[in-house]
Each structure stands twice: as structure tokens, then as C-alpha cells.
Short mmCIF file of N, CA and C and ligand atoms in Angstrom, two decimals:
data_model
loop_
_atom_site.label_atom_id
_atom_site.label_comp_id
_atom_site.label_asym_id
_atom_site.label_seq_id
_atom_site.Cartn_x
_atom_site.Cartn_y
_atom_site.Cartn_z
N MET B 1 0.87 -1.20 0.00
CA MET B 1 0.00 0.00 0.00
C MET B 1 0.90 1.24 0.00
N ASN B 2 1.61 1.43 -1.14
CA ASN B 2 2.64 2.48 -1.14
C ASN B 2 2.16 3.82 -1.65
N SER B 3 1.06 3.84 -2.35
CA SER B 3 0.66 5.11 -2.97
C SER B 3 -0.85 5.31 -2.85
N ASN B 4 -1.26 6.55 -3.14
CA ASN B 4 -2.70 6.80 -3.12
C ASN B 4 -3.42 6.07 -4.26
N ALA B 5 -2.67 5.71 -5.31
CA ALA B 5 -3.28 4.91 -6.38
C ALA B 5 -3.70 3.55 -5.84
N ASP B 6 -2.92 3.02 -4.88
CA ASP B 6 -3.31 1.73 -4.25
C ASP B 6 -4.62 1.90 -3.49
N LEU B 7 -4.78 3.06 -2.85
CA LEU B 7 -6.04 3.32 -2.13
C LEU B 7 -7.20 3.45 -3.12
N ALA B 8 -6.96 4.15 -4.22
CA ALA B 8 -8.01 4.35 -5.23
C ALA B 8 -8.50 3.01 -5.77
N ALA B 9 -7.59 2.05 -5.87
CA ALA B 9 -7.96 0.73 -6.41
C ALA B 9 -8.90 -0.02 -5.47
N LEU B 10 -8.95 0.40 -4.19
CA LEU B 10 -9.85 -0.26 -3.23
C LEU B 10 -11.26 0.31 -3.25
N ILE B 11 -11.47 1.39 -4.00
CA ILE B 11 -12.80 2.00 -4.06
C ILE B 11 -13.61 1.36 -5.19
N ARG B 12 -14.82 0.95 -4.82
CA ARG B 12 -15.70 0.28 -5.80
C ARG B 12 -16.46 1.34 -6.58
N ASN B 13 -16.56 1.16 -7.89
CA ASN B 13 -17.27 2.12 -8.75
C ASN B 13 -18.57 1.51 -9.22
N ILE B 14 -19.69 2.17 -8.88
CA ILE B 14 -21.00 1.60 -9.22
C ILE B 14 -21.75 2.57 -10.13
N PRO B 15 -21.89 2.22 -11.42
CA PRO B 15 -22.56 3.13 -12.35
C PRO B 15 -24.05 3.25 -12.05
N ASP B 16 -24.59 4.43 -12.32
CA ASP B 16 -26.04 4.69 -12.25
C ASP B 16 -26.63 4.46 -10.85
N TYR B 17 -25.86 4.79 -9.81
CA TYR B 17 -26.38 4.74 -8.44
C TYR B 17 -26.10 6.10 -7.78
N PRO B 18 -27.06 6.68 -7.07
CA PRO B 18 -28.44 6.24 -6.87
C PRO B 18 -29.38 6.68 -7.98
N LYS B 19 -28.84 7.33 -9.02
CA LYS B 19 -29.66 7.79 -10.15
C LYS B 19 -28.91 7.52 -11.44
N PRO B 20 -29.61 7.37 -12.57
CA PRO B 20 -28.91 7.20 -13.85
C PRO B 20 -27.92 8.35 -14.07
N GLY B 21 -26.74 7.99 -14.56
CA GLY B 21 -25.75 9.01 -14.87
C GLY B 21 -24.77 9.29 -13.75
N ILE B 22 -25.04 8.81 -12.54
CA ILE B 22 -24.12 9.03 -11.42
C ILE B 22 -23.18 7.83 -11.30
N MET B 23 -21.89 8.08 -11.25
CA MET B 23 -20.92 7.01 -10.96
C MET B 23 -20.64 7.08 -9.46
N PHE B 24 -21.17 6.12 -8.71
CA PHE B 24 -21.04 6.16 -7.26
C PHE B 24 -19.67 5.61 -6.87
N ARG B 25 -18.92 6.40 -6.11
CA ARG B 25 -17.58 6.03 -5.65
C ARG B 25 -17.72 5.54 -4.22
N ASP B 26 -17.69 4.22 -4.07
CA ASP B 26 -18.09 3.60 -2.81
C ASP B 26 -16.88 3.35 -1.91
N VAL B 27 -16.75 4.18 -0.85
CA VAL B 27 -15.59 4.02 0.04
C VAL B 27 -15.75 2.83 0.99
N SER B 28 -16.93 2.21 1.03
CA SER B 28 -17.11 1.11 1.98
C SER B 28 -16.14 -0.03 1.70
N SER B 29 -15.78 -0.23 0.44
CA SER B 29 -14.82 -1.29 0.12
C SER B 29 -13.40 -0.93 0.56
N LEU B 30 -13.07 0.36 0.57
CA LEU B 30 -11.78 0.81 1.10
C LEU B 30 -11.73 0.63 2.62
N LEU B 31 -12.83 0.96 3.29
CA LEU B 31 -12.88 0.86 4.76
C LEU B 31 -12.78 -0.59 5.22
N LEU B 32 -13.24 -1.52 4.38
CA LEU B 32 -13.17 -2.94 4.73
C LEU B 32 -11.75 -3.46 4.82
N ASP B 33 -10.85 -2.78 4.12
CA ASP B 33 -9.46 -3.21 4.03
C ASP B 33 -8.67 -2.56 5.18
N ALA B 34 -8.21 -3.39 6.12
CA ALA B 34 -7.59 -2.85 7.35
C ALA B 34 -6.41 -1.93 7.02
N GLU B 35 -5.54 -2.38 6.15
CA GLU B 35 -4.36 -1.56 5.83
C GLU B 35 -4.77 -0.32 5.05
N GLY B 36 -5.74 -0.48 4.16
CA GLY B 36 -6.20 0.67 3.38
C GLY B 36 -6.80 1.75 4.27
N TYR B 37 -7.60 1.32 5.23
CA TYR B 37 -8.23 2.30 6.14
C TYR B 37 -7.15 3.00 6.98
N ARG B 38 -6.21 2.21 7.51
CA ARG B 38 -5.15 2.81 8.33
C ARG B 38 -4.32 3.80 7.52
N MET B 39 -3.95 3.39 6.29
CA MET B 39 -3.15 4.29 5.42
C MET B 39 -3.93 5.56 5.10
N THR B 40 -5.22 5.42 4.87
CA THR B 40 -6.06 6.58 4.56
C THR B 40 -6.01 7.59 5.70
N ILE B 41 -6.23 7.10 6.91
CA ILE B 41 -6.24 8.01 8.07
C ILE B 41 -4.85 8.59 8.31
N ASP B 42 -3.82 7.76 8.23
CA ASP B 42 -2.45 8.26 8.46
C ASP B 42 -2.09 9.34 7.44
N ARG B 43 -2.46 9.12 6.19
CA ARG B 43 -2.10 10.10 5.15
C ARG B 43 -2.91 11.39 5.29
N LEU B 44 -4.15 11.29 5.69
CA LEU B 44 -4.93 12.52 5.94
C LEU B 44 -4.36 13.24 7.16
N ALA B 45 -4.03 12.49 8.21
CA ALA B 45 -3.51 13.12 9.45
C ALA B 45 -2.24 13.91 9.15
N ALA B 46 -1.42 13.40 8.22
CA ALA B 46 -0.16 14.08 7.89
C ALA B 46 -0.41 15.43 7.21
N LEU B 47 -1.61 15.65 6.70
CA LEU B 47 -1.93 16.90 5.99
C LEU B 47 -2.54 17.97 6.89
N VAL B 48 -2.86 17.60 8.12
CA VAL B 48 -3.63 18.51 8.99
C VAL B 48 -2.76 19.65 9.51
N ASP B 49 -3.27 20.87 9.43
CA ASP B 49 -2.59 22.04 9.99
C ASP B 49 -2.33 21.81 11.47
N PRO B 50 -1.10 22.11 11.94
CA PRO B 50 -0.78 21.81 13.33
C PRO B 50 -1.59 22.62 14.35
N ASP B 51 -2.12 23.77 13.94
CA ASP B 51 -2.87 24.57 14.92
C ASP B 51 -4.38 24.27 14.91
N THR B 52 -4.76 23.18 14.27
CA THR B 52 -6.18 22.78 14.26
C THR B 52 -6.65 22.47 15.68
N GLN B 53 -7.88 22.93 16.00
CA GLN B 53 -8.37 22.76 17.37
C GLN B 53 -9.54 21.79 17.50
N LEU B 54 -10.22 21.50 16.39
CA LEU B 54 -11.41 20.67 16.46
C LEU B 54 -11.61 20.04 15.07
N VAL B 55 -12.14 18.81 15.03
CA VAL B 55 -12.40 18.15 13.75
C VAL B 55 -13.91 18.02 13.57
N ALA B 56 -14.44 18.55 12.47
CA ALA B 56 -15.88 18.46 12.20
C ALA B 56 -16.12 17.43 11.11
N GLY B 57 -17.03 16.47 11.39
CA GLY B 57 -17.40 15.46 10.40
C GLY B 57 -18.86 15.61 10.04
N ILE B 58 -19.18 15.31 8.77
CA ILE B 58 -20.56 15.44 8.29
C ILE B 58 -21.20 14.05 8.22
N GLU B 59 -22.36 13.88 8.85
CA GLU B 59 -23.09 12.61 8.86
C GLU B 59 -23.39 12.16 7.41
N ALA B 60 -23.27 10.90 7.10
CA ALA B 60 -22.83 9.81 7.95
C ALA B 60 -21.39 9.40 7.66
N ARG B 61 -21.06 9.37 6.35
CA ARG B 61 -19.73 8.84 6.02
C ARG B 61 -18.61 9.71 6.55
N GLY B 62 -18.89 11.00 6.72
CA GLY B 62 -17.86 11.90 7.24
C GLY B 62 -17.44 11.55 8.66
N PHE B 63 -18.36 10.96 9.43
CA PHE B 63 -18.03 10.59 10.81
C PHE B 63 -16.92 9.54 10.86
N ILE B 64 -16.91 8.66 9.86
CA ILE B 64 -15.92 7.57 9.84
C ILE B 64 -14.51 8.16 9.71
N VAL B 65 -14.41 9.22 8.95
CA VAL B 65 -13.12 9.88 8.74
C VAL B 65 -12.81 10.78 9.94
N ALA B 66 -13.80 11.57 10.35
CA ALA B 66 -13.57 12.54 11.43
C ALA B 66 -13.23 11.84 12.75
N SER B 67 -13.91 10.74 13.05
CA SER B 67 -13.67 10.06 14.32
C SER B 67 -12.23 9.57 14.41
N ALA B 68 -11.79 8.87 13.37
CA ALA B 68 -10.45 8.31 13.39
C ALA B 68 -9.40 9.43 13.41
N LEU B 69 -9.63 10.49 12.63
CA LEU B 69 -8.66 11.59 12.59
C LEU B 69 -8.59 12.31 13.94
N ALA B 70 -9.75 12.59 14.53
CA ALA B 70 -9.77 13.28 15.83
C ALA B 70 -9.02 12.45 16.86
N TYR B 71 -9.23 11.15 16.85
CA TYR B 71 -8.56 10.26 17.81
C TYR B 71 -7.04 10.31 17.61
N VAL B 72 -6.61 10.16 16.38
CA VAL B 72 -5.17 10.16 16.07
C VAL B 72 -4.52 11.49 16.44
N LEU B 73 -5.25 12.57 16.20
CA LEU B 73 -4.69 13.91 16.44
C LEU B 73 -4.85 14.36 17.89
N GLY B 74 -5.63 13.63 18.66
CA GLY B 74 -5.88 14.03 20.05
C GLY B 74 -6.77 15.25 20.15
N LEU B 75 -7.75 15.34 19.24
CA LEU B 75 -8.67 16.49 19.22
C LEU B 75 -10.11 16.02 19.45
N GLY B 76 -10.98 16.95 19.78
CA GLY B 76 -12.40 16.65 19.87
C GLY B 76 -13.04 16.62 18.50
N GLN B 77 -14.25 16.05 18.45
CA GLN B 77 -14.97 15.94 17.18
C GLN B 77 -16.33 16.65 17.28
N LEU B 78 -16.60 17.48 16.30
CA LEU B 78 -17.88 18.17 16.19
C LEU B 78 -18.76 17.41 15.19
N MET B 79 -19.97 17.06 15.62
CA MET B 79 -20.87 16.31 14.74
C MET B 79 -21.81 17.26 14.00
N LEU B 80 -21.74 17.25 12.67
CA LEU B 80 -22.70 17.98 11.84
C LEU B 80 -23.70 16.93 11.36
N ARG B 81 -24.97 17.06 11.83
CA ARG B 81 -25.92 15.95 11.68
C ARG B 81 -27.02 16.23 10.67
N LYS B 82 -27.54 15.17 10.11
CA LYS B 82 -28.73 15.25 9.26
C LYS B 82 -29.92 15.64 10.15
N PRO B 83 -31.04 16.10 9.58
CA PRO B 83 -32.10 16.71 10.39
C PRO B 83 -32.75 15.77 11.41
N GLY B 84 -33.19 16.39 12.51
CA GLY B 84 -34.02 15.68 13.48
C GLY B 84 -33.26 14.81 14.46
N LYS B 85 -31.96 14.97 14.58
CA LYS B 85 -31.15 14.08 15.43
C LYS B 85 -30.62 14.76 16.68
N LEU B 86 -30.60 16.08 16.69
CA LEU B 86 -29.93 16.78 17.80
C LEU B 86 -30.96 17.22 18.84
N PRO B 87 -30.71 16.92 20.12
CA PRO B 87 -31.70 17.23 21.15
C PRO B 87 -31.67 18.67 21.63
N GLY B 88 -30.56 19.34 21.47
CA GLY B 88 -30.42 20.68 22.05
C GLY B 88 -30.78 21.79 21.07
N GLU B 89 -30.54 23.02 21.50
CA GLU B 89 -30.75 24.17 20.61
C GLU B 89 -29.80 24.05 19.43
N LYS B 90 -30.33 24.28 18.22
CA LYS B 90 -29.49 24.02 17.04
C LYS B 90 -29.69 25.06 15.94
N ILE B 91 -28.70 25.09 15.04
CA ILE B 91 -28.82 25.86 13.81
C ILE B 91 -28.68 24.88 12.65
N GLY B 92 -29.24 25.25 11.48
CA GLY B 92 -29.20 24.32 10.35
C GLY B 92 -29.09 25.04 9.02
N THR B 93 -28.67 24.30 8.01
CA THR B 93 -28.55 24.83 6.64
C THR B 93 -29.04 23.77 5.65
N ASP B 94 -29.86 24.19 4.70
CA ASP B 94 -30.29 23.31 3.61
C ASP B 94 -29.29 23.40 2.46
N TYR B 95 -29.12 22.31 1.72
CA TYR B 95 -28.17 22.34 0.62
C TYR B 95 -28.56 21.33 -0.46
N THR B 96 -27.89 21.47 -1.61
CA THR B 96 -28.10 20.57 -2.73
C THR B 96 -26.85 19.74 -2.93
N LEU B 97 -26.98 18.46 -3.23
CA LEU B 97 -25.80 17.65 -3.54
C LEU B 97 -25.96 16.99 -4.91
N GLU B 98 -25.00 16.11 -5.27
CA GLU B 98 -24.97 15.59 -6.64
C GLU B 98 -26.28 14.92 -7.00
N TYR B 99 -26.93 14.27 -6.00
CA TYR B 99 -28.14 13.51 -6.34
C TYR B 99 -29.35 13.84 -5.48
N GLY B 100 -29.43 15.08 -4.98
CA GLY B 100 -30.63 15.42 -4.21
C GLY B 100 -30.43 16.67 -3.35
N THR B 101 -31.29 16.80 -2.34
CA THR B 101 -31.18 17.92 -1.40
C THR B 101 -31.18 17.35 0.01
N ASP B 102 -30.63 18.11 0.94
CA ASP B 102 -30.58 17.65 2.33
C ASP B 102 -30.36 18.84 3.25
N ARG B 103 -30.16 18.54 4.52
CA ARG B 103 -29.97 19.59 5.52
C ARG B 103 -29.01 19.06 6.57
N ILE B 104 -28.14 19.92 7.07
CA ILE B 104 -27.33 19.53 8.23
C ILE B 104 -27.54 20.53 9.35
N GLU B 105 -27.36 20.01 10.58
CA GLU B 105 -27.60 20.81 11.77
C GLU B 105 -26.45 20.65 12.75
N MET B 106 -26.33 21.66 13.62
CA MET B 106 -25.24 21.67 14.61
C MET B 106 -25.76 22.26 15.91
N HIS B 107 -25.33 21.73 17.02
CA HIS B 107 -25.72 22.31 18.31
C HIS B 107 -25.12 23.69 18.50
N VAL B 108 -25.92 24.61 18.97
CA VAL B 108 -25.43 25.94 19.34
C VAL B 108 -24.47 25.77 20.52
N GLY B 109 -23.35 26.48 20.46
CA GLY B 109 -22.39 26.46 21.58
C GLY B 109 -21.35 25.36 21.50
N HIS B 110 -21.41 24.54 20.44
CA HIS B 110 -20.41 23.47 20.34
C HIS B 110 -19.13 23.90 19.65
N VAL B 111 -19.12 25.12 19.10
CA VAL B 111 -17.87 25.71 18.58
C VAL B 111 -17.59 26.94 19.42
N GLN B 112 -16.32 27.11 19.80
CA GLN B 112 -15.93 28.28 20.59
C GLN B 112 -15.62 29.44 19.63
N PRO B 113 -15.79 30.69 20.10
CA PRO B 113 -15.51 31.83 19.23
C PRO B 113 -14.10 31.74 18.65
N ASP B 114 -14.02 31.84 17.33
CA ASP B 114 -12.74 31.85 16.61
C ASP B 114 -11.98 30.52 16.63
N GLN B 115 -12.63 29.48 17.12
CA GLN B 115 -11.96 28.17 17.16
C GLN B 115 -11.62 27.71 15.74
N LYS B 116 -10.45 27.12 15.57
CA LYS B 116 -10.03 26.69 14.23
C LYS B 116 -10.47 25.25 13.99
N VAL B 117 -11.43 25.09 13.07
CA VAL B 117 -12.09 23.80 12.86
C VAL B 117 -11.69 23.22 11.50
N LEU B 118 -11.25 21.97 11.52
CA LEU B 118 -10.97 21.23 10.28
C LEU B 118 -12.25 20.52 9.84
N LEU B 119 -12.66 20.73 8.60
CA LEU B 119 -13.85 20.05 8.07
C LEU B 119 -13.42 18.81 7.30
N VAL B 120 -14.02 17.66 7.59
CA VAL B 120 -13.67 16.45 6.84
C VAL B 120 -14.91 15.69 6.38
N ASP B 121 -14.75 15.00 5.26
CA ASP B 121 -15.82 14.12 4.75
C ASP B 121 -15.14 13.04 3.91
N ASP B 122 -15.91 12.02 3.56
CA ASP B 122 -15.27 10.97 2.74
C ASP B 122 -15.04 11.48 1.32
N LEU B 123 -15.94 12.34 0.83
CA LEU B 123 -15.91 12.68 -0.60
C LEU B 123 -16.49 14.07 -0.82
N ILE B 124 -15.90 14.81 -1.77
CA ILE B 124 -16.51 16.07 -2.20
C ILE B 124 -16.84 15.95 -3.69
N ALA B 125 -18.09 16.32 -4.02
CA ALA B 125 -18.55 16.27 -5.41
C ALA B 125 -18.92 17.69 -5.82
N THR B 126 -20.19 18.07 -5.70
CA THR B 126 -20.58 19.45 -6.05
C THR B 126 -20.15 20.44 -4.98
N GLY B 127 -19.85 19.94 -3.78
CA GLY B 127 -19.45 20.82 -2.68
C GLY B 127 -20.62 21.35 -1.87
N GLY B 128 -21.85 21.00 -2.26
CA GLY B 128 -23.01 21.52 -1.52
C GLY B 128 -22.94 21.17 -0.04
N THR B 129 -22.57 19.94 0.25
CA THR B 129 -22.51 19.48 1.64
C THR B 129 -21.40 20.21 2.40
N ALA B 130 -20.22 20.25 1.81
CA ALA B 130 -19.08 20.86 2.50
C ALA B 130 -19.30 22.37 2.70
N LEU B 131 -19.87 23.03 1.69
CA LEU B 131 -20.13 24.48 1.85
C LEU B 131 -21.16 24.72 2.95
N ALA B 132 -22.14 23.83 3.06
CA ALA B 132 -23.11 23.95 4.15
C ALA B 132 -22.41 23.77 5.50
N GLY B 133 -21.45 22.84 5.54
CA GLY B 133 -20.68 22.64 6.78
C GLY B 133 -19.89 23.88 7.16
N VAL B 134 -19.24 24.49 6.18
CA VAL B 134 -18.47 25.71 6.45
C VAL B 134 -19.41 26.81 6.96
N ASP B 135 -20.55 26.94 6.29
CA ASP B 135 -21.53 27.97 6.67
C ASP B 135 -21.98 27.76 8.13
N LEU B 136 -22.29 26.52 8.48
CA LEU B 136 -22.77 26.25 9.85
C LEU B 136 -21.70 26.57 10.89
N ILE B 137 -20.48 26.12 10.62
CA ILE B 137 -19.39 26.34 11.59
C ILE B 137 -19.13 27.84 11.75
N GLN B 138 -19.19 28.56 10.63
CA GLN B 138 -19.00 30.02 10.70
C GLN B 138 -20.15 30.68 11.45
N GLN B 139 -21.38 30.23 11.18
CA GLN B 139 -22.53 30.77 11.94
C GLN B 139 -22.34 30.54 13.43
N GLY B 140 -21.71 29.41 13.78
CA GLY B 140 -21.46 29.07 15.18
C GLY B 140 -20.30 29.83 15.78
N GLY B 141 -19.57 30.62 14.95
CA GLY B 141 -18.48 31.44 15.46
C GLY B 141 -17.10 30.89 15.18
N GLY B 142 -17.01 29.70 14.54
CA GLY B 142 -15.71 29.09 14.28
C GLY B 142 -15.11 29.53 12.95
N ARG B 143 -13.86 29.11 12.73
CA ARG B 143 -13.14 29.40 11.48
C ARG B 143 -12.82 28.08 10.78
N VAL B 144 -13.08 28.01 9.46
CA VAL B 144 -12.70 26.82 8.69
C VAL B 144 -11.66 27.27 7.66
N GLU B 145 -10.41 26.87 7.88
CA GLU B 145 -9.34 27.25 6.94
C GLU B 145 -8.88 26.06 6.12
N GLN B 146 -9.29 24.86 6.55
CA GLN B 146 -8.82 23.65 5.85
C GLN B 146 -9.95 22.63 5.79
N ALA B 147 -10.02 21.92 4.66
CA ALA B 147 -10.98 20.82 4.52
C ALA B 147 -10.25 19.65 3.86
N LEU B 148 -10.50 18.44 4.37
CA LEU B 148 -9.84 17.24 3.85
C LEU B 148 -10.87 16.17 3.47
N PHE B 149 -10.58 15.48 2.39
CA PHE B 149 -11.48 14.44 1.87
C PHE B 149 -10.64 13.24 1.43
N ILE B 150 -11.23 12.06 1.49
CA ILE B 150 -10.53 10.91 0.88
C ILE B 150 -10.59 11.09 -0.64
N VAL B 151 -11.79 11.40 -1.16
CA VAL B 151 -12.01 11.45 -2.61
C VAL B 151 -12.52 12.83 -3.05
N ASP B 152 -11.96 13.32 -4.14
CA ASP B 152 -12.47 14.53 -4.81
C ASP B 152 -12.93 14.15 -6.22
N LEU B 153 -14.10 14.66 -6.59
CA LEU B 153 -14.56 14.53 -7.98
C LEU B 153 -14.42 15.93 -8.59
N PRO B 154 -13.22 16.28 -9.09
CA PRO B 154 -12.93 17.68 -9.43
C PRO B 154 -13.83 18.25 -10.51
N ASP B 155 -14.31 17.39 -11.42
CA ASP B 155 -15.13 17.91 -12.52
C ASP B 155 -16.47 18.45 -12.03
N LEU B 156 -16.87 18.09 -10.81
CA LEU B 156 -18.13 18.60 -10.26
C LEU B 156 -17.94 19.93 -9.52
N GLY B 157 -16.69 20.35 -9.35
CA GLY B 157 -16.42 21.74 -8.96
C GLY B 157 -16.48 22.07 -7.48
N GLY B 158 -16.74 21.09 -6.63
CA GLY B 158 -16.90 21.40 -5.20
C GLY B 158 -15.64 21.94 -4.55
N ALA B 159 -14.50 21.32 -4.85
CA ALA B 159 -13.25 21.77 -4.22
C ALA B 159 -12.95 23.21 -4.64
N ALA B 160 -13.20 23.53 -5.91
CA ALA B 160 -12.95 24.90 -6.40
C ALA B 160 -13.83 25.90 -5.66
N LYS B 161 -15.10 25.51 -5.40
CA LYS B 161 -16.01 26.43 -4.68
C LYS B 161 -15.52 26.66 -3.25
N LEU B 162 -15.05 25.59 -2.62
CA LEU B 162 -14.53 25.75 -1.24
C LEU B 162 -13.30 26.66 -1.23
N ARG B 163 -12.43 26.46 -2.23
CA ARG B 163 -11.21 27.30 -2.30
C ARG B 163 -11.59 28.75 -2.51
N ALA B 164 -12.64 28.99 -3.28
CA ALA B 164 -13.09 30.38 -3.52
C ALA B 164 -13.58 31.02 -2.23
N GLN B 165 -13.92 30.20 -1.24
CA GLN B 165 -14.34 30.71 0.08
C GLN B 165 -13.13 30.88 1.01
N GLY B 166 -11.92 30.64 0.47
CA GLY B 166 -10.72 30.80 1.28
C GLY B 166 -10.33 29.58 2.09
N VAL B 167 -10.93 28.44 1.75
CA VAL B 167 -10.62 27.20 2.48
C VAL B 167 -9.55 26.43 1.69
N ARG B 168 -8.49 25.98 2.35
CA ARG B 168 -7.51 25.12 1.69
C ARG B 168 -8.06 23.70 1.64
N VAL B 169 -8.02 23.10 0.46
CA VAL B 169 -8.66 21.80 0.26
C VAL B 169 -7.62 20.78 -0.21
N ALA B 170 -7.64 19.60 0.41
CA ALA B 170 -6.78 18.52 -0.07
C ALA B 170 -7.55 17.21 -0.01
N SER B 171 -7.16 16.30 -0.90
CA SER B 171 -7.77 14.98 -0.91
C SER B 171 -6.70 13.97 -1.33
N LEU B 172 -6.95 12.70 -1.06
CA LEU B 172 -5.96 11.68 -1.40
C LEU B 172 -6.15 11.17 -2.82
N ILE B 173 -7.41 11.15 -3.28
CA ILE B 173 -7.74 10.51 -4.56
C ILE B 173 -8.63 11.45 -5.37
N GLY B 174 -8.32 11.62 -6.64
CA GLY B 174 -9.19 12.38 -7.53
C GLY B 174 -9.68 11.46 -8.64
N PHE B 175 -10.98 11.49 -8.89
CA PHE B 175 -11.54 10.74 -10.03
C PHE B 175 -12.03 11.75 -11.06
N ASP B 176 -11.40 11.77 -12.23
CA ASP B 176 -11.84 12.69 -13.30
C ASP B 176 -13.02 12.06 -14.05
N GLY B 177 -13.76 12.93 -14.72
CA GLY B 177 -14.81 12.45 -15.63
C GLY B 177 -16.14 12.18 -14.96
N ASP B 178 -16.29 12.58 -13.67
CA ASP B 178 -17.60 12.36 -13.03
C ASP B 178 -18.51 13.53 -13.27
O1 PRP N 1 -20.23 17.44 -2.62
P1 PRP N 1 -21.66 16.97 -2.59
O2 PRP N 1 -22.31 16.98 -3.94
O3 PRP N 1 -22.46 17.70 -1.57
O4 PRP N 1 -21.65 15.42 -2.18
C1 PRP N 1 -20.82 14.89 -1.18
C2 PRP N 1 -21.62 14.31 -0.06
O5 PRP N 1 -22.40 13.20 -0.53
C3 PRP N 1 -22.19 12.07 0.30
O6 PRP N 1 -23.04 12.05 1.40
P2 PRP N 1 -24.58 11.64 1.35
O7 PRP N 1 -25.39 12.91 1.39
O8 PRP N 1 -24.83 10.69 0.23
O9 PRP N 1 -24.84 10.97 2.76
P3 PRP N 1 -24.20 9.81 3.65
O10 PRP N 1 -22.85 10.30 4.14
O11 PRP N 1 -25.19 9.73 4.76
O12 PRP N 1 -24.08 8.55 2.83
C4 PRP N 1 -20.77 12.26 0.79
O13 PRP N 1 -20.51 11.51 1.98
C5 PRP N 1 -20.69 13.75 1.01
O14 PRP N 1 -21.15 14.13 2.30
N1 ADE N 2 -20.50 10.13 -7.09
C1 ADE N 2 -20.59 9.97 -5.75
N2 ADE N 2 -20.14 8.83 -5.17
C2 ADE N 2 -20.22 8.68 -3.83
N3 ADE N 2 -20.71 9.60 -3.00
C3 ADE N 2 -21.14 10.75 -3.53
N4 ADE N 2 -21.68 11.87 -2.98
C4 ADE N 2 -21.97 12.73 -3.97
N5 ADE N 2 -21.63 12.24 -5.17
C5 ADE N 2 -21.12 10.99 -4.91
#
């Protein structure tokens, strides 16, 4: 498992899921591979800004990345959740993604003023989800200067949109032509 190309080979590609025309990049097959999962987290951890104070993951697949990274880095994890899951006072943002619309929510008070928050997810496509995450964290008073993903689908433009917001974006694997 010497290169990110080895990691890319562990991702299953499923055409026309969940809608015709979508090539679904399934990280579940990468996560099944013990060495692949460890290498993925180690390589993402090596990219994290040293002054990062909190790791934010987006439900559901983002939690798998955020949990492991927060543990390795010795940081706390902020949960950005799909609707109807948070018991406390919350703020939320609606967004559009490659194959539909959704909403994420965050507890009020879970980000400290000016806290430096790393945003992570398994994959960025159109960027709708990640931009909603940045918006929520900023509404909560935090700063997002960096975002990390296992997979980027650059042709869908999400990473470029995040960069236009001043966020530094990195990923381990890029799939062109999506
Ligand atoms: O860049 P975008 O076009 O917004 O797409 C990326 C998002 O889509 C997937 O999540 P999904 O909403 O399918 O939910 P899941 O994590 O619960 O599977 C993925 O995990 C990202 O969060
Ligand atoms: N093509 C894709 N594969 C997997 N997850 C996604 N989320 C948004 N687009 C996706």
C-alpha cells in the first residue's frame, strides 16, 4: 500500500447509483481493508494544519473519517448531523448535492468563538454538503481554513467552490470524468 493509487484501487465504482448518470464512488470497500483504512487516516492526518483545534465530520460517512482523525490527532470531534437528530438548541442549513437535497444541523455552543475547525468528509462532489458545513461552523463562530477528503470529484467543482471561500482543500484521490 505504497501510494494513493493503491487506495483508489480499493474504491468500488457503481454506475447509475443512486440515479442514472451518477458514478457512485463507494468508500465502503476501502474501509473494509484494514491496511487501506489505516493508510487513509495516516495520510490525511499528515496533511492537517498543526494549529487545528477541532475536527468536524458530516453525517454519515464523514463521521468515519472525522472520528479516526480526531482520535489520532488528540482532538475533539464536532458532529454535523442530518435533520431531526440533535436534542439541544441548534442551527441548520439546507443544501443541494450531486443527487438530491438535504440539511445539516449543529448544536449551538459546540464551537468556541474563533476556534479553528478542520472540516472532513469521505468525498466532495458538487461541494453543496461541505459548503453547508463551512456555513454552519462560521454561523457558530468558528473558522474553517482547511478541509480534507478521501475522494475529490474535481469535474463537479466542489473543491474549487470551497477554495473560492478561502478554504484550503486537499484529498488523497481524484476521479476525473464524473
Ligand atoms: O459534494 P456533494 O455533492 O455535496 O456530495 C458529497 C456528499 O455526498 C455524500 O453524502 P450523502 O449525502 O450521500 O450521505 P451519507 O454520508 O449519509 O451517505 C458524501 O458523503 C458527502 O457528504
Ligand atoms: N458520485 C458519488 N459517489 C459517492 N458519494 C457521492 N456523494 C456525492 N456524489 C457521490
